[in-house]
Every structure is written in structure tokens, then in C-alpha cells.
PDB file of C-alpha atoms in Angstrom:
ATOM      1  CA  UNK A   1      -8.930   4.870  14.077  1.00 73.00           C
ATOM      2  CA  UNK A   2      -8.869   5.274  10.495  1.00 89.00           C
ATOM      3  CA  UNK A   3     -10.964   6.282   7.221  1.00 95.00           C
ATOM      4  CA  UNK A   4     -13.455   4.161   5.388  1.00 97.00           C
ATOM      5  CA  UNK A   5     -15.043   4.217   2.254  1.00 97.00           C
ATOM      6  CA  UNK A   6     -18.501   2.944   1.624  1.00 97.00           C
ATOM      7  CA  UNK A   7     -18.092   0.777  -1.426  1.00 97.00           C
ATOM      8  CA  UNK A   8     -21.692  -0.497  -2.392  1.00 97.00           C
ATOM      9  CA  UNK A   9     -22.202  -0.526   1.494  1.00 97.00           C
ATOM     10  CA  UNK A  10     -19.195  -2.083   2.332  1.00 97.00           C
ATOM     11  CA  UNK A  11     -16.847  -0.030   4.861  1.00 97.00           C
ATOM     12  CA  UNK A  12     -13.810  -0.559   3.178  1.00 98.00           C
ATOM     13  CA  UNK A  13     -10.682   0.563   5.227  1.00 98.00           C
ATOM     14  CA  UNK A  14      -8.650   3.373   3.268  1.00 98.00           C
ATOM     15  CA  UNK A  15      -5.747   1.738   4.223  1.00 98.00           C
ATOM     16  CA  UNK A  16      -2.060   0.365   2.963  1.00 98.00           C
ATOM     17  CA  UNK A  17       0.156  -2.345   4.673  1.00 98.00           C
ATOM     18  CA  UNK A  18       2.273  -0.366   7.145  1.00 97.00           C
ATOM     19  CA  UNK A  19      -1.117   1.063   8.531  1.00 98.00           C
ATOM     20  CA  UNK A  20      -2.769  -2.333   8.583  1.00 98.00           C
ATOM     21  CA  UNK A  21       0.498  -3.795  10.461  1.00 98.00           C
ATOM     22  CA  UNK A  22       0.548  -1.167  13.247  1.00 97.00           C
ATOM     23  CA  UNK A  23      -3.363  -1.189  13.430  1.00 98.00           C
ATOM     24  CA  UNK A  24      -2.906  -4.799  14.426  1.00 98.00           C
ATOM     25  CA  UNK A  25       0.354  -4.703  16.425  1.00 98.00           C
ATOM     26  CA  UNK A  26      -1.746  -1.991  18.171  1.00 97.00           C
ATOM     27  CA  UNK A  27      -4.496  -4.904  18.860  1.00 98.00           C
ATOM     28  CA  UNK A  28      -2.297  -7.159  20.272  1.00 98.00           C
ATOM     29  CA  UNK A  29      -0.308  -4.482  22.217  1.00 97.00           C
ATOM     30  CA  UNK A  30      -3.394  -4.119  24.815  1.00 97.00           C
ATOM     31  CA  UNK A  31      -5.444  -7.420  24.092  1.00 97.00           C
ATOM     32  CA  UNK A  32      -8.052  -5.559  21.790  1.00 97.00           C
ATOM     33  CA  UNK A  33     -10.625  -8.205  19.837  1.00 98.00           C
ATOM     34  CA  UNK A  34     -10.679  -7.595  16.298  1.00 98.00           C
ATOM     35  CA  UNK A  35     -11.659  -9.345  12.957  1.00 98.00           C
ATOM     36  CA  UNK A  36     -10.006  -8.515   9.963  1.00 98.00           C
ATOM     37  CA  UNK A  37     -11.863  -9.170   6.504  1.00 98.00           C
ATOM     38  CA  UNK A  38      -9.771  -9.262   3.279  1.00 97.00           C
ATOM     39  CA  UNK A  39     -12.144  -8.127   0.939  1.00 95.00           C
ATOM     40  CA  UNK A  40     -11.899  -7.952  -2.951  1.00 93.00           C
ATOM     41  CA  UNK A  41     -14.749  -8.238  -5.315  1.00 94.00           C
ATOM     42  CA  UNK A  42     -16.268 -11.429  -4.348  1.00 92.00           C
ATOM     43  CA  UNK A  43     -16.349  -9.901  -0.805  1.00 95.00           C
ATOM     44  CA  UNK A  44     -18.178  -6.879  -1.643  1.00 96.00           C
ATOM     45  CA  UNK A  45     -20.674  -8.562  -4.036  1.00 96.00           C
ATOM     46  CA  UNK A  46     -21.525 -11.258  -1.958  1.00 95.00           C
ATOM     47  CA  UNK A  47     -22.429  -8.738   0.224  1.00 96.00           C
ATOM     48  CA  UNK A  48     -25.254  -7.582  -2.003  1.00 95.00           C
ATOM     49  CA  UNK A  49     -26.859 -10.505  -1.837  1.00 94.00           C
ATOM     50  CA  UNK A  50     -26.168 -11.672   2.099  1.00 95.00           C
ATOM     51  CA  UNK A  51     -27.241  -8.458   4.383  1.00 95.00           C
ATOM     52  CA  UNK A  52     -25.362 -10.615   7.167  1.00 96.00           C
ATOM     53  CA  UNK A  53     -22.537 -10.414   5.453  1.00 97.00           C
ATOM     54  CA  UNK A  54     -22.435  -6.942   4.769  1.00 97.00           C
ATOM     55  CA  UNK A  55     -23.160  -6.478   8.679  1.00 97.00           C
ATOM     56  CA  UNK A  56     -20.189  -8.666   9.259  1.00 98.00           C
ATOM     57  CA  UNK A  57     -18.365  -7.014   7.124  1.00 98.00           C
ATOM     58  CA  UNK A  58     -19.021  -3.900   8.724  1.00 97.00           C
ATOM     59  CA  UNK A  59     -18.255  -4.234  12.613  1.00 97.00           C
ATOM     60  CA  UNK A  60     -14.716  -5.791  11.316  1.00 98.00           C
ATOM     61  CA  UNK A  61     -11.982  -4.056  12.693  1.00 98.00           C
ATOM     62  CA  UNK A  62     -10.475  -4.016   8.988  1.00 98.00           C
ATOM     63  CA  UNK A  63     -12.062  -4.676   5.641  1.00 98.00           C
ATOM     64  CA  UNK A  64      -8.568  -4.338   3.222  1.00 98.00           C
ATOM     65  CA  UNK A  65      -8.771  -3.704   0.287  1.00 97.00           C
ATOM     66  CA  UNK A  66      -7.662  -6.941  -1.413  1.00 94.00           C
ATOM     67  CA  UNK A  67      -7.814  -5.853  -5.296  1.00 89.00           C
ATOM     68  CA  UNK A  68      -6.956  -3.365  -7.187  1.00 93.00           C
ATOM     69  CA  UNK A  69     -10.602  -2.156  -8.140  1.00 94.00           C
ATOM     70  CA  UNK A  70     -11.112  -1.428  -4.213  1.00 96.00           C
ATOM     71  CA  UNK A  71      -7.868   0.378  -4.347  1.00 96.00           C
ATOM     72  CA  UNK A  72      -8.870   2.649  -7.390  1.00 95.00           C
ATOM     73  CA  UNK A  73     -11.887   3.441  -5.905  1.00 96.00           C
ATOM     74  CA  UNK A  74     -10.395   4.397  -2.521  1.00 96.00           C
ATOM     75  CA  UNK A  75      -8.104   6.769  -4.271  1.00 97.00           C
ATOM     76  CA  UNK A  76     -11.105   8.019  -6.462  1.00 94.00           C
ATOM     77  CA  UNK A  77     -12.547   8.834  -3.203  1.00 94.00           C
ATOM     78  CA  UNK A  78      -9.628  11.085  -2.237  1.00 96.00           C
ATOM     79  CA  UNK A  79      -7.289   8.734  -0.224  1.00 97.00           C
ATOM     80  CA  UNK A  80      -4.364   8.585  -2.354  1.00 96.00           C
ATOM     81  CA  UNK A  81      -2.240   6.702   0.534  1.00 97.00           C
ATOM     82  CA  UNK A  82      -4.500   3.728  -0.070  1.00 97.00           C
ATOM     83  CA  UNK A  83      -2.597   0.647  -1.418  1.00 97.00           C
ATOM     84  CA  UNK A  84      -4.041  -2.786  -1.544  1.00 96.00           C
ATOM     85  CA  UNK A  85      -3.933  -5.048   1.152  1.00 97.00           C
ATOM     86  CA  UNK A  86      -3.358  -8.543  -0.168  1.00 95.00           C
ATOM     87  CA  UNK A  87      -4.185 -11.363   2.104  1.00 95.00           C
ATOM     88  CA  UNK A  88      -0.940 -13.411   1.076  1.00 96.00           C
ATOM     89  CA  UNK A  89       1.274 -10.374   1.403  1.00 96.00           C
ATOM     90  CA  UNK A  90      -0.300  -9.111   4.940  1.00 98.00           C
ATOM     91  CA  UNK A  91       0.185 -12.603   6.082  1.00 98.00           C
ATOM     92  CA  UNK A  92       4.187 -12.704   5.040  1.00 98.00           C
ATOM     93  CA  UNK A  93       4.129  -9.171   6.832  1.00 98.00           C
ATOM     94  CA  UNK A  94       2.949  -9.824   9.740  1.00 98.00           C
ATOM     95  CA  UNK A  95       5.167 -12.973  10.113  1.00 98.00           C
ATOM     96  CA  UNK A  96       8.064 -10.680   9.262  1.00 97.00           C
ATOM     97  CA  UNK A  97       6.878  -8.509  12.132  1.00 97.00           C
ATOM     98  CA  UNK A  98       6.265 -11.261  14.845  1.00 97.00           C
ATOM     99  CA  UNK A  99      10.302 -11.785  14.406  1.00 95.00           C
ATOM    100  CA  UNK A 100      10.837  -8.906  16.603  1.00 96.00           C
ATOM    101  CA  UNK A 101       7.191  -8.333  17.963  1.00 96.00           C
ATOM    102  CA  UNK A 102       6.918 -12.514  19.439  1.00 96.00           C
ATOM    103  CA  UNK A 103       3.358 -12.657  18.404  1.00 97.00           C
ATOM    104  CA  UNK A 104       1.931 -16.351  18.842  1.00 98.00           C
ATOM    105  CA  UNK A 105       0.429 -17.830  15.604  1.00 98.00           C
ATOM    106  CA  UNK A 106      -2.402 -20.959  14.831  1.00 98.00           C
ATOM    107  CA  UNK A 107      -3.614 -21.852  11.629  1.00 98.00           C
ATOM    108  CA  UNK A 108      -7.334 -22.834  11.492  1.00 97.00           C
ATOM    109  CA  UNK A 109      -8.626 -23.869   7.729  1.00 95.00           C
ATOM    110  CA  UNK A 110      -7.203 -25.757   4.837  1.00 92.00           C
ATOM    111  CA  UNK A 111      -7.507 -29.202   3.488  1.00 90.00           C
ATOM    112  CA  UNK A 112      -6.051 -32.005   5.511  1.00 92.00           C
ATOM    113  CA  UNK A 113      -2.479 -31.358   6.370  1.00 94.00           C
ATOM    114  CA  UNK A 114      -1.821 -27.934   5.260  1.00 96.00           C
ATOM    115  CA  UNK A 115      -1.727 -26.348   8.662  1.00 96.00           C
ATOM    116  CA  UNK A 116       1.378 -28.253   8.900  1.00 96.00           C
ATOM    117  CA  UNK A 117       2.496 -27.865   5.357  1.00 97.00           C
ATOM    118  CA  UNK A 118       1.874 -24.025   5.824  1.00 97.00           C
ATOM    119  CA  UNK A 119       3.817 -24.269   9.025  1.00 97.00           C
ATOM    120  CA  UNK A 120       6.848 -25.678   7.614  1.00 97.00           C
ATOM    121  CA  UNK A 121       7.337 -23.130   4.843  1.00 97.00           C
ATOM    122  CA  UNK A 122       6.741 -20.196   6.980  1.00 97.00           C
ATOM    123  CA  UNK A 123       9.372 -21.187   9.420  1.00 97.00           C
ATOM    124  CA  UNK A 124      11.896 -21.872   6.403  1.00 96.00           C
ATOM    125  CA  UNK A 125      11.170 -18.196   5.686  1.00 96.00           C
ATOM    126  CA  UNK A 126      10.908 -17.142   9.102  1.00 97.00           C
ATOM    127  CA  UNK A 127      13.061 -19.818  11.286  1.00 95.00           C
ATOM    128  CA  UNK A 128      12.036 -18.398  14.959  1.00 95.00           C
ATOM    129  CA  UNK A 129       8.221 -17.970  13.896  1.00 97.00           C
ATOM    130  CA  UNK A 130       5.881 -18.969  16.810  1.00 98.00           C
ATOM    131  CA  UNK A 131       3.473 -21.365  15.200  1.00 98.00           C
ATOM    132  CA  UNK A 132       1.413 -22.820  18.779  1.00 98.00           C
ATOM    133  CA  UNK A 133      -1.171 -24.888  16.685  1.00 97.00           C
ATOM    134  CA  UNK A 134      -3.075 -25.318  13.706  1.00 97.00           C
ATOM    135  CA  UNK A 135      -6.379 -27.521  12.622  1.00 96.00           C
ATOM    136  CA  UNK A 136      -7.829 -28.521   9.513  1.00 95.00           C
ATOM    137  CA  UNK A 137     -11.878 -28.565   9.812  1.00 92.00           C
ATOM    138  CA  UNK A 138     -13.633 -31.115   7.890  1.00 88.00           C
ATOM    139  CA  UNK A 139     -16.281 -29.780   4.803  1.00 83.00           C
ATOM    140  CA  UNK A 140     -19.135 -30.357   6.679  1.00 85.00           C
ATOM    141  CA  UNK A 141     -20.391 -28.203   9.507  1.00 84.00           C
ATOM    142  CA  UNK A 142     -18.916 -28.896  13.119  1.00 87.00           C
ATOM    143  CA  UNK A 143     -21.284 -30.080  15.474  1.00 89.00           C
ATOM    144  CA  UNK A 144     -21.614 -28.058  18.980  1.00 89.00           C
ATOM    145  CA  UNK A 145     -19.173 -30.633  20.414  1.00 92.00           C
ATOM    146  CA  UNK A 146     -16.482 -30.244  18.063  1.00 93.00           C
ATOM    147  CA  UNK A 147     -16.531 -26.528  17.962  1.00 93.00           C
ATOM    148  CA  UNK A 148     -16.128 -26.425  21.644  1.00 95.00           C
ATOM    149  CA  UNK A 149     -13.383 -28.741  21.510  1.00 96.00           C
ATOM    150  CA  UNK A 150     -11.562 -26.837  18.771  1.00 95.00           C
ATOM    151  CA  UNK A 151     -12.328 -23.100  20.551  1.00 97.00           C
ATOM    152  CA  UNK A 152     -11.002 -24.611  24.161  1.00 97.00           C
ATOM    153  CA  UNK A 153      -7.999 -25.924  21.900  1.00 97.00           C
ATOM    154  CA  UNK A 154      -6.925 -22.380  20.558  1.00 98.00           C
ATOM    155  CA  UNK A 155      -7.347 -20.891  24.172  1.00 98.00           C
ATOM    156  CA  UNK A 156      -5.245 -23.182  25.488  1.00 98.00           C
ATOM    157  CA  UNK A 157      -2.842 -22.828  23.080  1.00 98.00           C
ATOM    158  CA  UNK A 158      -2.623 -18.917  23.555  1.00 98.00           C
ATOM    159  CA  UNK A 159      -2.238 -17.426  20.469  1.00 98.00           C
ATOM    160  CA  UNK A 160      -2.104 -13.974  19.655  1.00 98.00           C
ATOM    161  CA  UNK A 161      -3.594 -14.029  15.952  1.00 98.00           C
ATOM    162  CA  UNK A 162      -5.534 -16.769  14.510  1.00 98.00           C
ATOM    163  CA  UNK A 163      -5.201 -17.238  11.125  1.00 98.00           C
ATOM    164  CA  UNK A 164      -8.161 -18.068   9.105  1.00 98.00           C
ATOM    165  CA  UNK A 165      -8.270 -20.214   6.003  1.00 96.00           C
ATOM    166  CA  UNK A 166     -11.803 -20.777   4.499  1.00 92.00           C
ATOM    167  CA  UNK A 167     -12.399 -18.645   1.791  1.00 85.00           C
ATOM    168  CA  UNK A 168     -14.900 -15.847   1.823  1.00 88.00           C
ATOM    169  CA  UNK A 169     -18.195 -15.703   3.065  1.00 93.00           C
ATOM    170  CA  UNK A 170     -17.954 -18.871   5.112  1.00 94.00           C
ATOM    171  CA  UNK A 171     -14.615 -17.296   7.081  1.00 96.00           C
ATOM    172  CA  UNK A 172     -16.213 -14.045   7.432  1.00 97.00           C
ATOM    173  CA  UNK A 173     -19.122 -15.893   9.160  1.00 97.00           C
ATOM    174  CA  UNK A 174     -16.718 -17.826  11.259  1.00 97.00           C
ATOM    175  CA  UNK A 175     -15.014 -15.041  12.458  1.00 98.00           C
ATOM    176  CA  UNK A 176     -17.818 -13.019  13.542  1.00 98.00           C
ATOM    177  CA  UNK A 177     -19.059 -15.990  15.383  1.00 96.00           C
ATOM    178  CA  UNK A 178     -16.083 -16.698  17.446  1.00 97.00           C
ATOM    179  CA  UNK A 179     -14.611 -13.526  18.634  1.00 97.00           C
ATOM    180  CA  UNK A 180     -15.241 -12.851  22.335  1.00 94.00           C
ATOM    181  CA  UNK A 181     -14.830 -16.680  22.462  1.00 96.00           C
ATOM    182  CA  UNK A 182     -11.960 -17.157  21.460  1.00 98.00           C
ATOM    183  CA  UNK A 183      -9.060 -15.157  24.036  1.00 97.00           C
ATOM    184  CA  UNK A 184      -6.579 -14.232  20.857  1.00 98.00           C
ATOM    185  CA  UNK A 185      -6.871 -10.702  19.920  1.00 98.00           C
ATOM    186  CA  UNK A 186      -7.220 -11.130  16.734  1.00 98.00           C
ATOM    187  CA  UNK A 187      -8.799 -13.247  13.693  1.00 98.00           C
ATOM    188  CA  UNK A 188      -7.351 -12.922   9.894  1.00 98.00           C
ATOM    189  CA  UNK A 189      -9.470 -14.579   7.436  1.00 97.00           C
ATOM    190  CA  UNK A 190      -6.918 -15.004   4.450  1.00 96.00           C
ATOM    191  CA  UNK A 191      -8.230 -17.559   2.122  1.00 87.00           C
ATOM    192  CA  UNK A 192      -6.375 -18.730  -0.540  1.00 90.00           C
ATOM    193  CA  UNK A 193      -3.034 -17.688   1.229  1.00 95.00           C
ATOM    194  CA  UNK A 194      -3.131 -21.034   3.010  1.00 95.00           C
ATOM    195  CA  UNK A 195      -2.621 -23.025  -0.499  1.00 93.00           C
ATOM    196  CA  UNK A 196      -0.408 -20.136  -1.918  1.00 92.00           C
ATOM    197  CA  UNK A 197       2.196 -20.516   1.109  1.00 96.00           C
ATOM    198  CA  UNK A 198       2.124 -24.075   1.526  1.00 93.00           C
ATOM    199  CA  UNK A 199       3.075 -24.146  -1.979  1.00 90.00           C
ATOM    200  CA  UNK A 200       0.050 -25.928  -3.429  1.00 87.00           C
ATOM    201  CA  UNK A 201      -1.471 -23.351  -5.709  1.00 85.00           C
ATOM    202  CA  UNK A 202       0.271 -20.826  -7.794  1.00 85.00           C
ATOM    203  CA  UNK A 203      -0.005 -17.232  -7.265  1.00 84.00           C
ATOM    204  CA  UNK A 204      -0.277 -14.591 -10.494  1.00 82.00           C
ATOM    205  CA  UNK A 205       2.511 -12.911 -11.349  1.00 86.00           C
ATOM    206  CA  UNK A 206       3.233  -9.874  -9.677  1.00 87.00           C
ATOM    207  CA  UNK A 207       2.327  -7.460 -13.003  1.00 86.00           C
ATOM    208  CA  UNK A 208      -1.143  -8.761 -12.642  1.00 87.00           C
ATOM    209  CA  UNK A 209      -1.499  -8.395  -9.422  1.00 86.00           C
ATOM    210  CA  UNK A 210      -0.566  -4.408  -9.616  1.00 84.00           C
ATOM    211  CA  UNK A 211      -2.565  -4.886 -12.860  1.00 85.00           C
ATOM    212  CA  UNK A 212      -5.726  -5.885 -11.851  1.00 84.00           C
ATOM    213  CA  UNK A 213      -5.766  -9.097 -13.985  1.00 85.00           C
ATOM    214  CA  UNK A 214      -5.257 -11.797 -11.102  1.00 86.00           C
ATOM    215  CA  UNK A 215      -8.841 -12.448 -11.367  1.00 80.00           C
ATOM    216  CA  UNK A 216      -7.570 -13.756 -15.251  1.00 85.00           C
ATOM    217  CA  UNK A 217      -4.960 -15.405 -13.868  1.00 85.00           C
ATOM    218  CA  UNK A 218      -7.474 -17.798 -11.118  1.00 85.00           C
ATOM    219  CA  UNK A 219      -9.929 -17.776 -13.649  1.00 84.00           C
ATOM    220  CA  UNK A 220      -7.145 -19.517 -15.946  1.00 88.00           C
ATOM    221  CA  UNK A 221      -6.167 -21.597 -13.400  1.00 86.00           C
ATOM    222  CA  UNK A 222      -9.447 -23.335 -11.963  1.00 86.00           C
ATOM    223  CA  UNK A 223     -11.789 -22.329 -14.326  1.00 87.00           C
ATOM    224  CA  UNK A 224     -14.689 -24.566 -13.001  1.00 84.00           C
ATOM    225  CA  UNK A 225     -14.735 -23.543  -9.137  1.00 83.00           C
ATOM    226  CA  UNK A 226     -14.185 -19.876 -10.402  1.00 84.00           C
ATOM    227  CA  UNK A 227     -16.257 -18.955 -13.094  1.00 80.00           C
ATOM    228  CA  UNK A 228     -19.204 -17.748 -11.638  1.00 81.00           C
ATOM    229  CA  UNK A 229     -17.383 -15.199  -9.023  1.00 81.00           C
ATOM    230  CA  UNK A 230     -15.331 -13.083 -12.198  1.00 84.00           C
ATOM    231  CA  UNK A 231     -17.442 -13.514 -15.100  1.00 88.00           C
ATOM    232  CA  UNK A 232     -20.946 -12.803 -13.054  1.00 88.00           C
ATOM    233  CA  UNK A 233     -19.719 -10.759 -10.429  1.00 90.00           C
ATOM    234  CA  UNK A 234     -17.318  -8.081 -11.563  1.00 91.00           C
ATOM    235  CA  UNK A 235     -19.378  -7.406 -14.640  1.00 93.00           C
ATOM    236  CA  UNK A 236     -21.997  -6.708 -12.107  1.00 95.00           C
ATOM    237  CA  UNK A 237     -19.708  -5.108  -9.787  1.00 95.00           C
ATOM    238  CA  UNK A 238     -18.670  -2.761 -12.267  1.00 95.00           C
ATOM    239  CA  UNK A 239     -22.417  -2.093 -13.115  1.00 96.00           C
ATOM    240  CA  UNK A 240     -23.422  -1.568  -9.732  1.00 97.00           C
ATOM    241  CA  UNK A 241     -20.152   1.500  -8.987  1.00 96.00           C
ATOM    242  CA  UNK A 242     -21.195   3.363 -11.777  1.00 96.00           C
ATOM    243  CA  UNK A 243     -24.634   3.554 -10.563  1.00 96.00           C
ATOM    244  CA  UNK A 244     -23.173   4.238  -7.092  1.00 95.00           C
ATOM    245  CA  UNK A 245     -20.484   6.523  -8.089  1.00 91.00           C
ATOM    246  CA  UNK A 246     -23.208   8.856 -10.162  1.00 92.00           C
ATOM    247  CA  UNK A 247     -25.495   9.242  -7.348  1.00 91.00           C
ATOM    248  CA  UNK A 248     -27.810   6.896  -9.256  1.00 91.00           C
ATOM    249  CA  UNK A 249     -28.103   4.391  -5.937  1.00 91.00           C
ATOM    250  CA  UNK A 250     -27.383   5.122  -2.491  1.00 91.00           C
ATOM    251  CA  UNK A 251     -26.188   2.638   0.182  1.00 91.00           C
ATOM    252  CA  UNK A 252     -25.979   2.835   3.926  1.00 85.00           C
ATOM    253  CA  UNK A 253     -22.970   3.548   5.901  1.00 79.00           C
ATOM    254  CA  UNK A 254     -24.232   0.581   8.801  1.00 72.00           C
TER     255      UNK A 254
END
């Protein structure tokens, strides 16, 4: 068990990144089904505008903080333990701890070929890293067919955590739709850390990251798929915590 905050409705988790690693290992320890949203901005505004989402968002087993706006407002909210809970960095962490733990990995998401590109540089960072499959959907939606083929496919391959790489809301969605299908304990829906690890997109430097400027440096960096989520949704974001934070609008806790 552990705290949450309601950030515009959103449970966030009032977490930091040795609580999220032995909240999972816990998971795995006695076969517990979980989801595990990284949330940031995006996440939480999206939200506003899905109510599906939000729900999804809210029977997760985690929703981590995943920038450092969702970290200041956890500490504003009295949890000063809270640190953020970067999909990239929970991913390298949890690797770290499968060393020792033996926890079975697979890789769902990414453009053609990074499931194996992603493989490759995890287990030149972490040589005895138990990687038992990975798949690369196409952009359209899978028929019934395929989706049964790729969900028998992960079962039979046993993994422990399946890593999710589709970038919020559509992994969210997937998530929610596949556990209790899928046997592995748990789902991580991680995003961008698919590209950032297989080395084919850059990550900000680690000043903006404490900083809260990453969203400058993405924004920098593809300007034309990214636009619309920081200049139209953390103005608005921003907008819609003061209003929450001075009582001006209330949100529900479910």
C-alpha cells in the first residue's frame, strides 16, 4: 500500500524509485497483476479530456510521477519523500534489480526492430539480463487474430514484466485491456524509453531533467509531433492546479 495524491483527478502515487522497485519486486514475489502508468503532464491532461483514461489511470497499481511538476505538487501536498519516477530510469532500475532478483523480461512496442535493438543494449549494460521475447506491433490496430496470437506468444514465453512501448494514452489503454490475460505479473508502459535505450533518440540532459525543462528539450528536438502536448497542455495544466489547488474546482478521488 502506499499514498496518493489526487492531481486534477489523477491518483498519482507519492512515491520515489526504491519504493516503486520493492512495490513491484513485491508483485512478482507472489504473482500479483498490476499495471504501472508513468504519468507526466500529457498523462494527467489527457485525462481531462478521456474519462477512460482517467479510470485507467486510476485502478493502476502505480501512476509515477514522471515530471517534475507531479513531483512538486506531491511534496506541496506534504510528501516530501516523493521523487520522480522517470520511465527510462525505472526501466534501467529494474534491470539492475532482475541481476540478482532473475525476473523474465519481453519488450512489446517500438518501430520495427527495436525490441531487438533495445535488447542488445540492455544486455551490454546488463550481460545476464533475461530478455524471453519482444514484438514490434504494426501502426494500425491488431485484428482479434493477431492479438490472440501475440497474447498466447507472451504466455508462452513466461515473462515476469512486460514492458510496454507505445506512448501514452494508447499504452495505458493497452494495458488495461490485457491484464488478467496476459499470465506476467506485471505491465510497464514506458514510452519513449524504448528509443532512448536503443539509442535512437536523445535524452535531455540530466540538469533539465531535475529542472523541469525536458519538456524544452523534446520540444527542441521534434518540434512537429510535440508541439501541441507542451505549448497547449502545460499552459493549461498549470491553469487548471491553480484552480484546483485554491479550492476553486474539485475533482473526484475514483
Amino acid at each position: 500500500m502506499h499514498e496518493r495524491v489526487n492531481i486534477l483527478g489523477v491518483r498519482m502515487s507519492a512515491i520515489n524509485m526504491p519504493q516503486a522497485l520493492s512495490i513491484i519486486d513485491g508483485w512478482i514475489a507472489h504473482r500479483q497483476q498490476h499495471y504501472v502508468c508513468i504519468t507526466g503532464v500529457h498523462g494527467i491532461i489527457e485525462s481531462q479530456r478521456d474519462e477512460g483514461l482517467r479510470r485507467i489511470h486510476n485502478e493502476a497499481g502505480l501512476v509515477t510521477p514522471d515530471g517534475m511538476p507531479l513531483v512538486w505538487l506531491g511534496r506541496l501536498h506534504g510528501h516530501a519523500h516523493v521523487e520522480r519516477v522517470y520511465g527510462p530510469d525505472l526501466m534501467l532500475a529494474v534491470c539492475e534489480q532482475s541481476l540478482s532478483k532473475g525476473y523474465r523480461h519481453f519488450f512489446y512496442g517500438g518501430g520495427e526492430g527495436v525490441p531487438t535493438l533495445l535488447t542488445t543494449n540492455l544486455r551490454r549494460r546488463f550481460p545476464s539480463l533475461q530478455v524471453v521475447g519482444g514484438y514490434s506491433p504494426p501502426f494500425r490496430p491488431l485484428s482479434g487474430a493477431e492479438n490472440e496470437q501475440i497474447v498466447d506468444a507472451i504466455n508462452e514465453a513466461a515473462p515476469d514484466i512486460v514492458w510496454i512501448g507505445l506512448s501514452t494514452p494508447k499504452q495505458e489503454r493497452w494495458m488495461a485491456e490485457h491484464l488478467g490475460r496476459l499470465a506476467a505479473p506485471v505491465l510497464i508502459g514506458v514510452g519513449a524509453a524504448f528509443d532512448f535505450h536503443s539509442g535512437l533518440k536523445k535524452q535531455a540532459p540530466r540538469w533539465m531533467q531535475r529542472s523541469g525543462l525536458e519538456w524544452l528539450f523534446r520540444l527542441a528536438t521534434e518540434p512537429r509531433r510535440l508541439w501541441r502536448r507542451y505549448l497547449v497542455n502545460n499552459p493549461l495544466f498549470v491553469v487548471l492546479v491553480v484552480l484546483q489547488v485554491l479550492g476553486l474546482k474539485r475533482y473526484p478521488d475514483n
